[in-house]
Short mmCIF file of C-alpha atoms in Angstrom, two decimals:
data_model
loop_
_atom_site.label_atom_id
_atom_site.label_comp_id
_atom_site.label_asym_id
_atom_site.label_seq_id
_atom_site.Cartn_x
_atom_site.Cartn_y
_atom_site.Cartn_z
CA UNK A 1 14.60 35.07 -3.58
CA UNK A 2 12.37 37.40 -2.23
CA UNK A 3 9.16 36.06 -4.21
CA UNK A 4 10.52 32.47 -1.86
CA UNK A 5 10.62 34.30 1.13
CA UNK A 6 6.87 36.51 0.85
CA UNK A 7 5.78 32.06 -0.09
CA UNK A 8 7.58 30.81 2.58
CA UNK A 9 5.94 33.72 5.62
CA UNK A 10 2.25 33.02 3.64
CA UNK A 11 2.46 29.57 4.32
CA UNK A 12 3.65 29.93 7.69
CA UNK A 13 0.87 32.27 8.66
CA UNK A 14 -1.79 30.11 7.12
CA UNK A 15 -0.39 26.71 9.02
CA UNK A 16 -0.63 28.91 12.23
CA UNK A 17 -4.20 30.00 11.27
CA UNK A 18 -4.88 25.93 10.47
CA UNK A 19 -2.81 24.83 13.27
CA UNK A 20 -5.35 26.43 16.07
CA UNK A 21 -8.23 25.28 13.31
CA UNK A 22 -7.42 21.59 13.68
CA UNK A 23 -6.88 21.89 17.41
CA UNK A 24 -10.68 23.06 17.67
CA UNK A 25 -11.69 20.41 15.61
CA UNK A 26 -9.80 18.07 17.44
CA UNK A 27 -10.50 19.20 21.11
CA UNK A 28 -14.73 19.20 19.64
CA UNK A 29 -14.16 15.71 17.89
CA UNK A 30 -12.40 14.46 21.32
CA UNK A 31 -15.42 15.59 23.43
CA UNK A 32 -18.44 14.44 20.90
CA UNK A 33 -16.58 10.98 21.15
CA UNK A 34 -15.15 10.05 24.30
CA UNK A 35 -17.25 12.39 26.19
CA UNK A 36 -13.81 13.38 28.34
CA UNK A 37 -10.86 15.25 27.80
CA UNK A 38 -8.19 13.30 26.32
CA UNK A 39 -4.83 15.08 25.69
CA UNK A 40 -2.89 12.54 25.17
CA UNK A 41 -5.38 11.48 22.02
CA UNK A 42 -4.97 15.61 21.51
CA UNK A 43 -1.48 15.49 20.84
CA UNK A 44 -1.38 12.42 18.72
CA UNK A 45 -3.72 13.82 16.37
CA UNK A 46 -2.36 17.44 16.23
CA UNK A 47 1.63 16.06 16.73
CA UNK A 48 4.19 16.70 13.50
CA UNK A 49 4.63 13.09 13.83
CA UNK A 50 0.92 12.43 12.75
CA UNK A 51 0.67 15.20 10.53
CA UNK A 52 3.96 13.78 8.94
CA UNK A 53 1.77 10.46 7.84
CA UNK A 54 -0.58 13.27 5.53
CA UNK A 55 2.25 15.26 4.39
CA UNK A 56 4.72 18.22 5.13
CA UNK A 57 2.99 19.25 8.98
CA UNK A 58 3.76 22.79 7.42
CA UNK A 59 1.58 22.47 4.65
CA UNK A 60 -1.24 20.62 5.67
CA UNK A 61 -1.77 23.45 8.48
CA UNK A 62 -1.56 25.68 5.57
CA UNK A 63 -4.32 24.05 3.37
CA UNK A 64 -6.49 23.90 6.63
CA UNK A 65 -5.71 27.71 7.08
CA UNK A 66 -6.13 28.43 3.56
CA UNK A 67 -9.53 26.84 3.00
CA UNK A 68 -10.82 28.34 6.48
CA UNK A 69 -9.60 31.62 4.96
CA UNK A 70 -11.26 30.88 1.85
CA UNK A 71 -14.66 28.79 2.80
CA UNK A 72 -15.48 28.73 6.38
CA UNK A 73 -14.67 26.99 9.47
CA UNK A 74 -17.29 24.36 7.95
CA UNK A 75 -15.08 23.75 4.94
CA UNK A 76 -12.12 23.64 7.09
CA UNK A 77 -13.51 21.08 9.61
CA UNK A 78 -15.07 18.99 6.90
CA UNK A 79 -11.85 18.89 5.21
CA UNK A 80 -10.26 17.68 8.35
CA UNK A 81 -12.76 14.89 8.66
CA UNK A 82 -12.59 13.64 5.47
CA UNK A 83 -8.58 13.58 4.71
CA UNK A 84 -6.79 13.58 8.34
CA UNK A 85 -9.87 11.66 10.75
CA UNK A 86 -9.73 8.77 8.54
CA UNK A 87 -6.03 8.46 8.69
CA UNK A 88 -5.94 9.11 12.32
CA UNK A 89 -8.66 6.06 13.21
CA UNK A 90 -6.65 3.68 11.22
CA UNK A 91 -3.43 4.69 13.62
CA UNK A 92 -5.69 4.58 16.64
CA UNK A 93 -6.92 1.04 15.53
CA UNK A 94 -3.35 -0.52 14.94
CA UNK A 95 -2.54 1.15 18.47
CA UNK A 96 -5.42 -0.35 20.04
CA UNK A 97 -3.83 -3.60 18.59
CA UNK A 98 -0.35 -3.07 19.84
CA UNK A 99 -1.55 -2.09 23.28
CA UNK A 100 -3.59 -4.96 23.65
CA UNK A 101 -0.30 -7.10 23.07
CA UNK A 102 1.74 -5.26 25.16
CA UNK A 103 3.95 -4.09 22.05
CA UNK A 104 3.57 -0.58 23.68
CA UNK A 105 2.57 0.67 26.57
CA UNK A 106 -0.36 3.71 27.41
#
């Protein structure tokens, strides 16, 4: 039980290590992109309900966390472009779509 909870309080602090790690990447992405500040785009990205889409939110904070810890902010970032960006686009794209139709609005 105890071995669960010591796995359990790791994880947490390594999702709130990746959680502020994806936000930079996100907030850096945002601006080398748009070339404004875009929360709304922010908080789609970094929301539970995205994260979700990847996995438990919980743990894939804690991967980011873990492989800053363990490699770099580099490592960390990169990781974030190549398994969370991707994912991210394709929602932005069917968005775009449903937008454009009036399916949903801003």
């Amino acid at each position: 039980m105890k071995h669960d909870e010591e796995k359990l309080t790791r994880e947490r602090e390594e999702a709130w290590v990746g959680d502020a790690i994806l936000a930079l990447f996100v907030r850096e992405w945002i601006l080398e992109e748009d070339g404004v500040l875009d929360g709304e785009k922010f908080i789609r990205f970094t929301s539970n309900d995205f994260l979700r889409v990847i996995g438990n939110p919980t743990a894939v904070e804690a991967r980011i966390g873990r492989i800053y810890r363990e490699e770099g902010l580099a490592s960390a970032c990169e990781h974030i472009r190549e398994k969370l960006l991707p994912v991210f686009l394709r929602q932005e794209k069917v968005r775009a779509r449903q937008l454009r139709s009036g399916n949903i609005k801003g």
